[in-house]
Coordinates of C-alpha atoms in Angstrom, one line a residue:
M1 CA -0.2 -60.8 -26.6
K2 CA -2.7 -58.2 -25.4
R3 CA -3.5 -60.2 -22.3
F4 CA 0.2 -60.6 -21.7
M5 CA 0.7 -56.8 -21.9
K6 CA -2.2 -56.2 -19.5
K7 CA -0.7 -58.5 -16.9
L8 CA 2.7 -57.0 -17.3
A9 CA 1.3 -53.5 -16.9
A10 CA -0.6 -54.6 -13.8
A11 CA 2.7 -55.9 -12.3
A12 CA 4.5 -52.7 -13.1
V13 CA 1.7 -50.6 -11.6
C14 CA 1.9 -52.5 -8.4
L15 CA 5.6 -52.0 -8.1
C16 CA 5.2 -48.2 -8.9
M17 CA 2.5 -47.9 -6.3
A18 CA 4.7 -49.5 -3.7
M19 CA 7.5 -47.0 -4.5
L20 CA 5.0 -44.0 -4.6
L21 CA 3.5 -44.8 -1.2
T22 CA 6.9 -45.1 0.3
A23 CA 7.9 -41.7 -1.2
C24 CA 4.7 -39.9 -0.3
H25 CA 4.9 -40.9 3.4
G26 CA 8.5 -40.0 3.6
S27 CA 8.4 -36.6 1.9
H28 CA 7.9 -34.7 5.2
Q29 CA 10.4 -36.5 7.4
T30 CA 13.1 -34.5 9.1
A31 CA 16.7 -35.3 9.7
K32 CA 17.4 -38.7 11.2
F33 CA 20.1 -37.8 13.6
E34 CA 21.7 -40.2 16.0
I35 CA 23.6 -38.5 18.8
P36 CA 27.3 -39.5 18.8
D37 CA 28.6 -41.1 22.0
T38 CA 31.2 -38.3 22.3
L39 CA 32.3 -35.1 20.5
D40 CA 35.4 -35.7 18.4
E41 CA 37.5 -32.8 19.5
S42 CA 40.4 -33.8 17.3
K43 CA 38.4 -33.1 14.2
P44 CA 38.1 -29.5 12.8
I45 CA 34.4 -28.6 12.4
E46 CA 33.0 -25.5 10.8
I47 CA 29.4 -24.5 11.4
T48 CA 27.4 -21.6 9.9
F49 CA 25.2 -19.4 12.0
W50 CA 22.6 -17.1 10.5
A51 CA 21.2 -14.3 12.7
K52 CA 19.3 -11.0 12.4
N53 CA 20.7 -7.6 13.2
D54 CA 19.8 -4.2 11.8
T55 CA 21.5 -1.1 13.2
N56 CA 22.1 -2.2 16.8
K57 CA 25.8 -2.7 17.0
N58 CA 25.5 -3.9 20.6
Q59 CA 23.7 -7.0 19.4
T60 CA 26.4 -7.7 16.9
A61 CA 28.9 -7.4 19.7
V62 CA 27.0 -9.9 21.8
Y63 CA 27.0 -12.4 18.9
K64 CA 30.7 -11.9 18.3
K65 CA 31.6 -12.4 21.9
A66 CA 29.4 -15.5 22.2
I67 CA 31.3 -17.0 19.2
E68 CA 34.7 -16.1 20.6
D69 CA 33.9 -17.5 24.0
F70 CA 32.4 -20.7 22.5
E71 CA 35.4 -21.3 20.3
T72 CA 37.7 -20.9 23.3
L73 CA 35.8 -23.7 25.0
Y74 CA 35.7 -25.8 21.8
P75 CA 38.9 -24.9 19.8
N76 CA 38.1 -27.5 17.1
I77 CA 34.7 -25.8 16.3
K78 CA 34.7 -22.6 14.2
V79 CA 31.5 -20.6 13.9
K80 CA 31.0 -18.6 10.7
M81 CA 28.3 -15.9 11.2
K82 CA 26.1 -14.3 8.6
L83 CA 24.0 -11.3 9.6
Y84 CA 20.7 -10.3 8.0
T85 CA 18.7 -7.1 8.4
D86 CA 15.3 -8.9 8.3
Y87 CA 13.9 -12.3 9.5
G88 CA 12.0 -12.5 6.2
K89 CA 15.4 -12.6 4.3
I90 CA 16.6 -15.4 6.5
Y91 CA 13.4 -17.3 5.7
N92 CA 13.8 -16.8 2.0
D93 CA 17.4 -17.9 1.9
V94 CA 16.7 -21.0 4.0
I95 CA 13.9 -22.0 1.6
T96 CA 16.1 -21.4 -1.4
N97 CA 19.0 -23.4 0.1
I98 CA 17.0 -26.4 1.1
A99 CA 16.8 -27.4 -2.5
T100 CA 20.6 -27.2 -2.8
G101 CA 21.5 -28.7 0.5
T102 CA 23.2 -25.6 1.7
T103 CA 21.2 -24.6 4.7
P104 CA 23.0 -23.1 7.7
N105 CA 23.8 -25.2 10.7
V106 CA 22.1 -22.9 13.1
A107 CA 19.6 -20.1 12.4
I108 CA 17.7 -17.5 14.4
T109 CA 14.2 -17.8 13.0
Y110 CA 10.5 -18.1 13.8
P111 CA 8.4 -21.2 14.5
D112 CA 6.0 -20.1 11.6
H113 CA 9.0 -20.2 9.3
I114 CA 10.2 -23.6 10.7
A115 CA 6.9 -25.1 9.8
S116 CA 7.6 -24.3 6.2
Y117 CA 11.1 -25.6 6.4
L118 CA 9.7 -29.0 7.6
Q119 CA 8.1 -29.6 4.2
G120 CA 11.4 -30.5 2.8
A121 CA 13.0 -33.9 3.7
D122 CA 16.0 -33.9 6.0
T123 CA 15.9 -30.3 6.9
V124 CA 15.2 -29.4 10.6
V125 CA 16.6 -31.5 13.4
S126 CA 14.2 -32.8 16.0
L127 CA 15.4 -31.6 19.4
D128 CA 13.6 -33.9 21.8
E129 CA 16.3 -36.6 22.1
L130 CA 19.1 -34.0 22.1
M131 CA 17.5 -32.0 24.9
A132 CA 17.2 -35.2 27.0
D133 CA 20.7 -36.6 26.3
P134 CA 22.5 -37.0 29.7
K135 CA 25.9 -36.1 28.3
Y136 CA 25.2 -33.4 25.7
G137 CA 21.6 -32.4 26.4
L138 CA 20.3 -29.4 28.4
A139 CA 22.7 -29.1 31.4
G140 CA 24.4 -32.3 30.2
S141 CA 27.4 -33.7 32.1
E142 CA 29.8 -33.2 29.2
L143 CA 29.1 -29.5 28.6
K144 CA 32.0 -27.2 29.1
F145 CA 29.7 -24.3 30.1
D146 CA 26.9 -23.6 32.5
G147 CA 23.9 -24.1 30.3
P148 CA 20.2 -24.2 31.4
S149 CA 18.4 -27.4 32.3
R150 CA 14.9 -28.1 30.9
Q151 CA 13.5 -26.9 34.2
D152 CA 15.3 -23.6 33.8
M153 CA 13.5 -22.8 30.6
V154 CA 10.3 -20.7 30.8
P155 CA 7.7 -23.4 29.9
A156 CA 5.5 -21.1 27.8
F157 CA 8.4 -20.0 25.7
L158 CA 9.7 -23.6 25.2
E159 CA 6.2 -24.8 24.2
E160 CA 6.2 -22.3 21.3
G161 CA 8.9 -24.4 19.5
V162 CA 6.7 -27.5 19.4
I163 CA 5.3 -28.3 16.0
D164 CA 3.0 -31.4 15.6
G165 CA 4.1 -32.7 19.0
T166 CA 7.8 -32.5 18.3
Q167 CA 10.3 -29.9 19.6
Y168 CA 11.9 -28.3 16.6
A169 CA 13.0 -25.0 18.0
L170 CA 14.5 -23.5 21.2
P171 CA 13.4 -19.9 22.2
F172 CA 16.2 -17.4 22.0
M173 CA 14.6 -14.1 23.1
R174 CA 11.0 -13.1 23.7
S175 CA 9.1 -9.9 23.2
T176 CA 5.6 -8.7 22.8
E177 CA 4.1 -5.5 21.4
A178 CA 3.8 -2.4 23.5
L179 CA 1.9 0.9 23.2
Y180 CA 4.3 3.8 23.5
I181 CA 2.5 7.0 24.5
N182 CA 3.4 10.6 24.3
K183 CA 2.0 11.4 27.7
T184 CA 2.6 15.1 27.3
L185 CA 0.4 15.4 24.2
V186 CA -2.4 13.2 25.6
E187 CA -2.7 15.2 28.8
K188 CA -2.7 18.4 26.7
L189 CA -5.9 17.1 25.2
G190 CA -7.3 16.7 28.7
Y191 CA -7.1 13.0 29.0
Q192 CA -5.5 10.8 31.7
I193 CA -3.8 7.6 30.6
P194 CA -5.4 4.5 32.1
D195 CA -3.3 1.5 33.2
V196 CA -4.8 -0.5 30.4
V197 CA -5.8 1.3 27.3
T198 CA -8.9 0.1 25.4
W199 CA -9.7 0.4 21.7
D200 CA -12.6 2.7 22.4
W201 CA -10.4 5.0 24.5
I202 CA -7.6 5.2 22.0
W203 CA -9.9 5.8 19.1
E204 CA -11.6 8.6 21.0
V205 CA -8.4 10.3 21.9
S206 CA -7.0 9.8 18.4
E207 CA -10.0 11.4 16.8
A208 CA -9.8 14.4 19.2
A209 CA -6.2 14.9 18.2
T210 CA -7.1 15.6 14.6
A211 CA -8.4 19.0 15.4
K212 CA -6.7 21.8 13.5
N213 CA -6.0 25.5 13.9
E214 CA -7.1 28.0 11.2
D215 CA -3.7 28.0 9.7
G216 CA -3.9 24.2 9.1
T217 CA -1.5 23.2 11.9
Y218 CA -2.7 20.7 14.5
V219 CA -3.9 22.1 17.8
V220 CA -2.2 19.5 20.0
N221 CA 1.3 19.8 18.6
G222 CA 1.3 23.0 16.6
Q223 CA 2.9 21.2 13.6
N224 CA 1.8 20.6 10.1
V225 CA 2.2 16.8 10.5
L226 CA 0.3 14.5 12.9
I227 CA -0.8 10.9 12.8
P228 CA -2.4 10.4 16.2
F229 CA -2.2 6.6 16.1
I230 CA 0.3 4.6 14.1
Y231 CA 0.8 0.8 14.1
K232 CA 4.1 -0.9 13.1
S233 CA 3.0 -4.6 12.6
T234 CA -0.6 -4.7 11.2
D235 CA -0.6 -8.5 11.1
N236 CA -0.2 -8.5 14.9
M237 CA -2.9 -5.7 15.1
M238 CA -5.4 -7.9 13.3
I239 CA -4.5 -11.1 15.1
Q240 CA -4.6 -9.5 18.6
L241 CA -7.9 -7.7 17.9
L242 CA -9.6 -10.9 16.8
K243 CA -8.2 -12.8 19.8
Q244 CA -9.5 -10.2 22.2
Q245 CA -13.0 -10.5 20.6
G246 CA -12.9 -14.3 20.6
A247 CA -13.2 -14.4 16.8
G248 CA -11.7 -16.8 14.4
Y249 CA -8.2 -16.6 12.9
S250 CA -7.1 -20.2 12.4
T251 CA -7.4 -23.6 14.1
E252 CA -4.6 -25.7 15.5
E253 CA -5.2 -28.0 12.5
G254 CA -4.5 -25.1 10.1
D255 CA -8.1 -24.3 9.0
I256 CA -8.3 -20.7 7.9
E257 CA -10.9 -18.6 9.8
L258 CA -9.6 -15.1 9.2
F259 CA -12.3 -14.0 6.7
N260 CA -15.3 -13.7 9.1
D261 CA -17.9 -11.1 10.1
V262 CA -15.9 -9.8 13.0
T263 CA -13.0 -9.1 10.7
T264 CA -15.3 -7.3 8.3
Q265 CA -16.6 -5.0 11.0
D266 CA -13.1 -4.4 12.4
L267 CA -11.8 -3.4 9.0
K268 CA -14.7 -1.0 8.5
D269 CA -13.9 0.6 11.9
I270 CA -10.3 1.0 11.0
A271 CA -11.2 2.4 7.6
G272 CA -13.4 5.1 9.3
H273 CA -10.6 6.2 11.6
A274 CA -8.0 6.2 8.8
G275 CA -10.4 8.3 6.7
N276 CA -10.6 10.9 9.5
G277 CA -6.8 11.1 9.6
A278 CA -6.6 9.5 13.0
F279 CA -4.8 6.3 12.1
S280 CA -2.1 5.0 9.7
T281 CA 0.5 2.2 9.5
F282 CA 4.3 1.8 9.2
K283 CA 4.1 0.5 5.6
I284 CA 2.1 3.5 4.5
S285 CA 3.6 6.4 6.6
G286 CA 6.9 5.3 8.1
Y287 CA 8.5 4.2 11.3
P288 CA 6.3 4.9 14.4
A289 CA 9.3 5.8 16.4
N290 CA 10.2 8.7 14.1
F291 CA 6.7 10.2 14.5
L292 CA 6.7 9.6 18.2
N293 CA 10.0 11.2 18.8
A294 CA 9.1 14.3 16.8
S295 CA 5.8 14.6 18.7
Q296 CA 3.9 13.8 15.5
T297 CA 2.0 11.0 17.0
L298 CA 0.4 10.3 20.4
F299 CA 0.3 6.5 20.2
A300 CA 2.9 4.3 18.5
V301 CA 2.6 0.5 18.7
D302 CA 5.8 -1.4 18.1
S303 CA 7.7 -4.4 19.5
T304 CA 9.1 -4.2 23.0
A305 CA 12.3 -5.3 21.2
G306 CA 12.3 -1.8 19.5
A307 CA 12.1 0.2 22.8
T308 CA 15.6 1.8 22.3
W309 CA 14.2 3.7 19.3
M310 CA 11.1 5.0 21.3
G311 CA 11.0 8.2 23.3
A312 CA 12.5 11.7 23.5
H313 CA 15.8 10.4 24.8
A314 CA 15.9 7.1 23.0
P315 CA 19.6 6.0 22.5
L316 CA 18.8 4.9 18.9
S317 CA 16.5 7.7 17.9
D318 CA 16.7 8.2 14.2
I319 CA 15.4 11.8 13.7
S320 CA 17.4 14.9 12.9
P321 CA 18.3 17.2 15.8
D322 CA 16.0 20.0 14.6
A323 CA 13.0 17.6 14.8
F324 CA 13.8 16.7 18.5
T325 CA 11.0 17.4 21.0
E326 CA 10.9 17.0 24.8
F327 CA 8.0 14.9 26.2
E328 CA 7.3 12.1 28.7
T329 CA 7.0 8.6 27.3
V330 CA 4.9 5.9 29.1
V331 CA 4.6 2.2 28.1
R332 CA 1.3 0.3 28.2
P333 CA 0.0 -3.0 26.9
V334 CA -1.5 -2.9 23.3
P335 CA -5.1 -1.6 23.2
Q336 CA -7.6 -4.1 24.6
V337 CA -11.3 -4.9 24.0
D338 CA -11.7 -5.7 27.7
A339 CA -9.4 -3.9 30.1
N340 CA -10.0 -6.6 32.7
H341 CA -8.9 -9.4 30.3
I342 CA -5.6 -8.6 28.7
E343 CA -4.6 -10.5 25.5
M344 CA -1.2 -9.8 24.0
I345 CA 0.9 -11.7 21.6
S346 CA 4.1 -13.5 22.5
Q347 CA 6.7 -13.2 19.9
G348 CA 10.5 -13.3 19.4
P349 CA 13.1 -15.3 17.6
S350 CA 13.9 -19.0 18.1
I351 CA 16.9 -21.2 17.4
A352 CA 16.7 -24.0 14.8
L353 CA 19.2 -26.7 13.8
F354 CA 19.5 -28.0 10.3
G355 CA 20.2 -31.6 9.3
K356 CA 23.7 -32.5 7.9
E357 CA 25.3 -35.8 6.9
D358 CA 28.0 -35.6 9.5
P359 CA 26.6 -36.3 13.1
Q360 CA 29.6 -34.5 14.6
E361 CA 28.7 -31.4 12.7
V362 CA 25.1 -31.5 14.0
L363 CA 26.4 -32.2 17.6
A364 CA 28.7 -29.1 17.3
S365 CA 25.7 -27.1 16.1
W366 CA 23.7 -28.3 19.1
L367 CA 26.4 -27.3 21.5
F368 CA 26.5 -23.8 20.1
A369 CA 22.7 -23.5 20.1
Q370 CA 22.8 -24.3 23.8
Y371 CA 25.5 -21.8 24.5
L372 CA 23.2 -19.1 23.2
L373 CA 21.0 -19.9 26.1
S374 CA 23.7 -19.5 28.7
N375 CA 23.4 -16.5 31.1
D376 CA 26.3 -14.5 29.5
V377 CA 24.6 -14.5 26.1
Q378 CA 21.0 -14.2 27.3
L379 CA 21.7 -11.3 29.6
G380 CA 24.1 -9.6 27.2
Y381 CA 21.5 -9.7 24.4
A382 CA 18.5 -8.8 26.6
K383 CA 20.3 -5.6 27.7
T384 CA 20.6 -4.3 24.1
E385 CA 16.8 -4.1 23.7
G386 CA 13.5 -4.6 25.4
Y387 CA 13.8 -8.4 24.9
L388 CA 13.2 -10.8 27.8
P389 CA 15.6 -13.7 28.5
V390 CA 14.0 -17.1 27.9
T391 CA 15.3 -18.9 31.0
N392 CA 14.2 -18.5 34.6
K393 CA 17.9 -18.9 35.4
A394 CA 18.7 -15.6 33.7
L395 CA 15.6 -13.8 34.8
A396 CA 16.3 -14.6 38.5
S397 CA 20.0 -13.9 38.3
P398 CA 21.3 -11.1 40.5
E399 CA 22.8 -9.4 37.5
Y400 CA 19.5 -9.2 35.7
Q401 CA 17.7 -8.0 38.8
E402 CA 20.3 -5.3 39.3
Y403 CA 19.9 -4.3 35.6
L404 CA 16.1 -3.8 36.1
S405 CA 16.6 -1.9 39.3
L406 CA 18.8 0.7 37.6
A407 CA 16.1 1.8 35.2
G408 CA 16.4 5.5 34.3
T409 CA 19.8 6.0 35.7
D410 CA 21.1 6.6 32.2
N411 CA 19.8 6.8 28.7
D412 CA 21.9 3.9 27.3
E413 CA 22.0 0.5 28.9
H414 CA 19.5 1.5 31.6
Y415 CA 17.2 3.6 29.4
S416 CA 13.9 3.6 31.3
V417 CA 11.5 3.0 28.3
K418 CA 13.5 -0.1 27.3
I419 CA 13.4 -1.6 30.8
D420 CA 9.7 -0.6 31.2
A421 CA 9.0 -2.5 28.0
A422 CA 10.8 -5.6 29.3
R423 CA 8.9 -5.4 32.6
L424 CA 5.6 -5.2 30.6
L425 CA 6.2 -8.7 29.3
M426 CA 7.5 -10.0 32.6
N427 CA 4.3 -8.8 34.3
N428 CA 2.0 -10.2 31.7
L429 CA 3.4 -13.6 30.9
N430 CA 0.1 -15.2 31.8
S431 CA -1.8 -12.9 29.4
T432 CA 0.2 -13.8 26.3
F433 CA -0.8 -16.1 23.5
T434 CA 0.7 -17.5 20.3
T435 CA -1.0 -18.4 17.0
P436 CA -1.1 -22.0 15.7
V437 CA 2.0 -23.1 13.7
F438 CA 1.5 -25.1 10.5
N439 CA 2.6 -25.1 6.9
G440 CA 1.2 -21.8 5.6
S441 CA 0.8 -20.1 9.0
A442 CA 3.5 -17.5 7.9
S443 CA 1.4 -16.7 4.8
L444 CA -1.8 -16.4 6.9
R445 CA 0.0 -13.9 9.2
S446 CA 1.0 -11.8 6.2
A447 CA -2.5 -12.0 4.9
A448 CA -3.9 -10.6 8.1
G449 CA -1.7 -7.6 7.9
E450 CA -2.4 -7.1 4.2
L451 CA -6.1 -6.7 5.0
V452 CA -5.4 -3.7 7.2
E453 CA -2.8 -2.2 4.9
N454 CA -5.2 -2.4 1.9
V455 CA -8.1 -0.9 3.8
V456 CA -6.1 2.1 5.1
K457 CA -4.5 2.6 1.6
S458 CA -7.9 2.5 -0.1
T459 CA -9.4 4.9 2.4
K460 CA -6.7 7.4 1.8
R461 CA -7.5 7.1 -1.9
K462 CA -11.2 8.0 -1.1
Q463 CA -12.4 4.5 -2.0
T464 CA -15.5 3.2 -0.2
V465 CA -14.8 0.3 2.2
D466 CA -18.1 -1.7 2.2
D467 CA -19.2 -5.3 2.1
A468 CA -18.6 -5.6 -1.6
Y469 CA -15.1 -4.1 -1.3
L470 CA -14.2 -6.4 1.5
Q471 CA -15.5 -9.5 -0.2
K472 CA -13.3 -8.7 -3.2
L473 CA -10.4 -8.0 -0.9
Y474 CA -10.7 -11.3 0.8
E475 CA -10.6 -13.1 -2.5
Q476 CA -7.6 -11.1 -3.7
V477 CA -5.6 -11.6 -0.4
S478 CA -6.5 -15.3 -0.3
S479 CA -5.2 -15.8 -3.8
L480 CA -2.1 -13.6 -3.2
Y481 CA -1.0 -15.7 -0.3
H482 CA -2.2 -19.0 -1.7
L483 CA -4.5 -19.6 1.3
D484 CA -6.9 -21.4 -0.9
Q485 CA -4.2 -23.8 -1.9
L486 CA -3.1 -24.9 1.5
P487 CA -3.7 -28.6 2.3
Q488 CA -6.0 -27.6 5.1
A489 CA -8.0 -25.3 2.9
S490 CA -8.7 -28.0 0.3
G491 CA -9.7 -30.5 3.0
S492 CA -7.0 -33.0 2.2
E493 CA -5.5 -35.0 5.0
K494 CA -2.3 -33.9 6.7
S495 CA 0.9 -36.0 6.3
L496 CA 1.0 -39.2 8.3
G497 CA 4.7 -39.1 8.6
P498 CA 7.2 -41.7 7.5
L499 CA 5.7 -45.1 6.6
P500 CA 6.6 -47.8 9.1
E501 CA 9.6 -49.9 8.0
S502 CA 7.7 -53.1 8.0
S503 CA 5.1 -51.6 5.6
V504 CA 7.9 -50.5 3.3
W505 CA 9.3 -54.0 3.2
L506 CA 5.9 -55.5 2.6
L507 CA 5.1 -53.2 -0.3
S508 CA 8.5 -53.8 -1.8
I509 CA 8.2 -57.5 -1.6
L510 CA 4.7 -57.3 -3.2
G511 CA 6.2 -55.3 -6.0
V512 CA 9.1 -57.7 -6.6
T513 CA 6.7 -60.6 -6.5
W514 CA 4.6 -59.2 -9.3
V515 CA 7.7 -58.6 -11.3
C516 CA 8.8 -62.2 -10.8
I517 CA 5.3 -63.4 -11.8
A518 CA 5.6 -61.4 -15.0
V519 CA 9.1 -62.8 -15.8
Y520 CA 7.9 -66.3 -15.1
W521 CA 4.9 -65.8 -17.3
I522 CA 7.1 -64.5 -20.2
A523 CA 9.5 -67.5 -19.8
D524 CA 6.6 -69.9 -19.8
K525 CA 5.2 -68.4 -23.0
V526 CA 8.6 -68.7 -24.6
R527 CA 8.9 -72.3 -23.7
S528 CA 5.4 -73.1 -24.9
R529 CA 6.1 -71.5 -28.3
K530 CA 9.3 -73.5 -28.6
K531 CA 7.4 -76.8 -28.0
A532 CA 4.8 -75.8 -30.6

């Protein structure tokens, strides 16, 4: 009897192993979508669209017009829009809804976030075949609008949506970070602004700006408040600084290299300047634009997409009238280690499609995603901020060229700082870079910013930032963002993708065979006992 149980158990184990192997290899697969031969325009289709907007009503207007125009072209397709104030909230909601199968059809999101979405089965749709489809692909023959071809897309922007060799996202808009400078205050200190600002220069000027009068006010602005240098996105600060120094951040395979000797020295330097009152961050002190517009900072680093908030005459300035100051604003690349070798991050939202059971629903979503790349939408949205359109078709259009040429003619659509910010990216496309995208890259980015935030916060609390402090900080941040639990961190192999169908059949047949052997063995034992 014991021998029988062992054989039966062995057969069961074999069958379970076959099922387990099949499940493990298939756990990371994305939506298996087959393009319909034609769009069924007699069938009502509703798709959901999640996008980000904060206080810029012009962006909302662009989205609404895009939806109205699209629905006019495709009357059977209705687009239901949901607006968020933060991309992080879109990310959290998508992650939550993956488990319940209620993801949106189309979302404006980031490649780092998409890499996390891919860890669930049947989530994000691969776009390679859709893009190449002659009828409904990019510039396809059956499109009812003038969409861009693949050749019309800016190659570098399109490449940012490739994850593990597959196109999972289309670029929607692109931006970078810019250094917004109060030229009036800088020149009052006796400095001239170079075309490319270095870290050494900005730290020197920021330290000089901390000088005070006998009454406690600052010499340079005559006010009680001054933060000479304030940075909005400290994750980008750390990432760009490491890139400019040729130091590690992460590998393409997802290995974490953030916690290194260069990072340690950079954090000590930042702590020193923060301790002298020359530097702070958005999370600790508030929006850089508010300090810049009140002449309470000399240097504010923020996205080019936020240019309409920056400057004395910014159309979206958010300070009270009594805090208004008159000054000249200039826009420069973020501080550099080497002025002759600019390194600046490329960022901006992308478009992702989510898998659904109905192929017609996915096809409708794909058509809407493409419509967001048409000139009307691209140019309309780009004019609301310092964003750059993602197609050469839009960039080279007479309408966009005229828009750029009218910089400074008004403080609304043609606000000079906004257009200067867009030109900054246009003129430095070959100097931009992106960070590797993998499951956990979004957490690593947050960890990079957390290092800077903690160091500045600790310095303000008069704590000593030394090797012992930083080693403890590295351990805390690594644990907080689960960097030590990533597959890459533990040395485990990455997913091999879905198991080949032939292998699935082979393993299944082996499992069934063992079950049959067990049944036959049992029957044989029964017959033997009856004979006895």
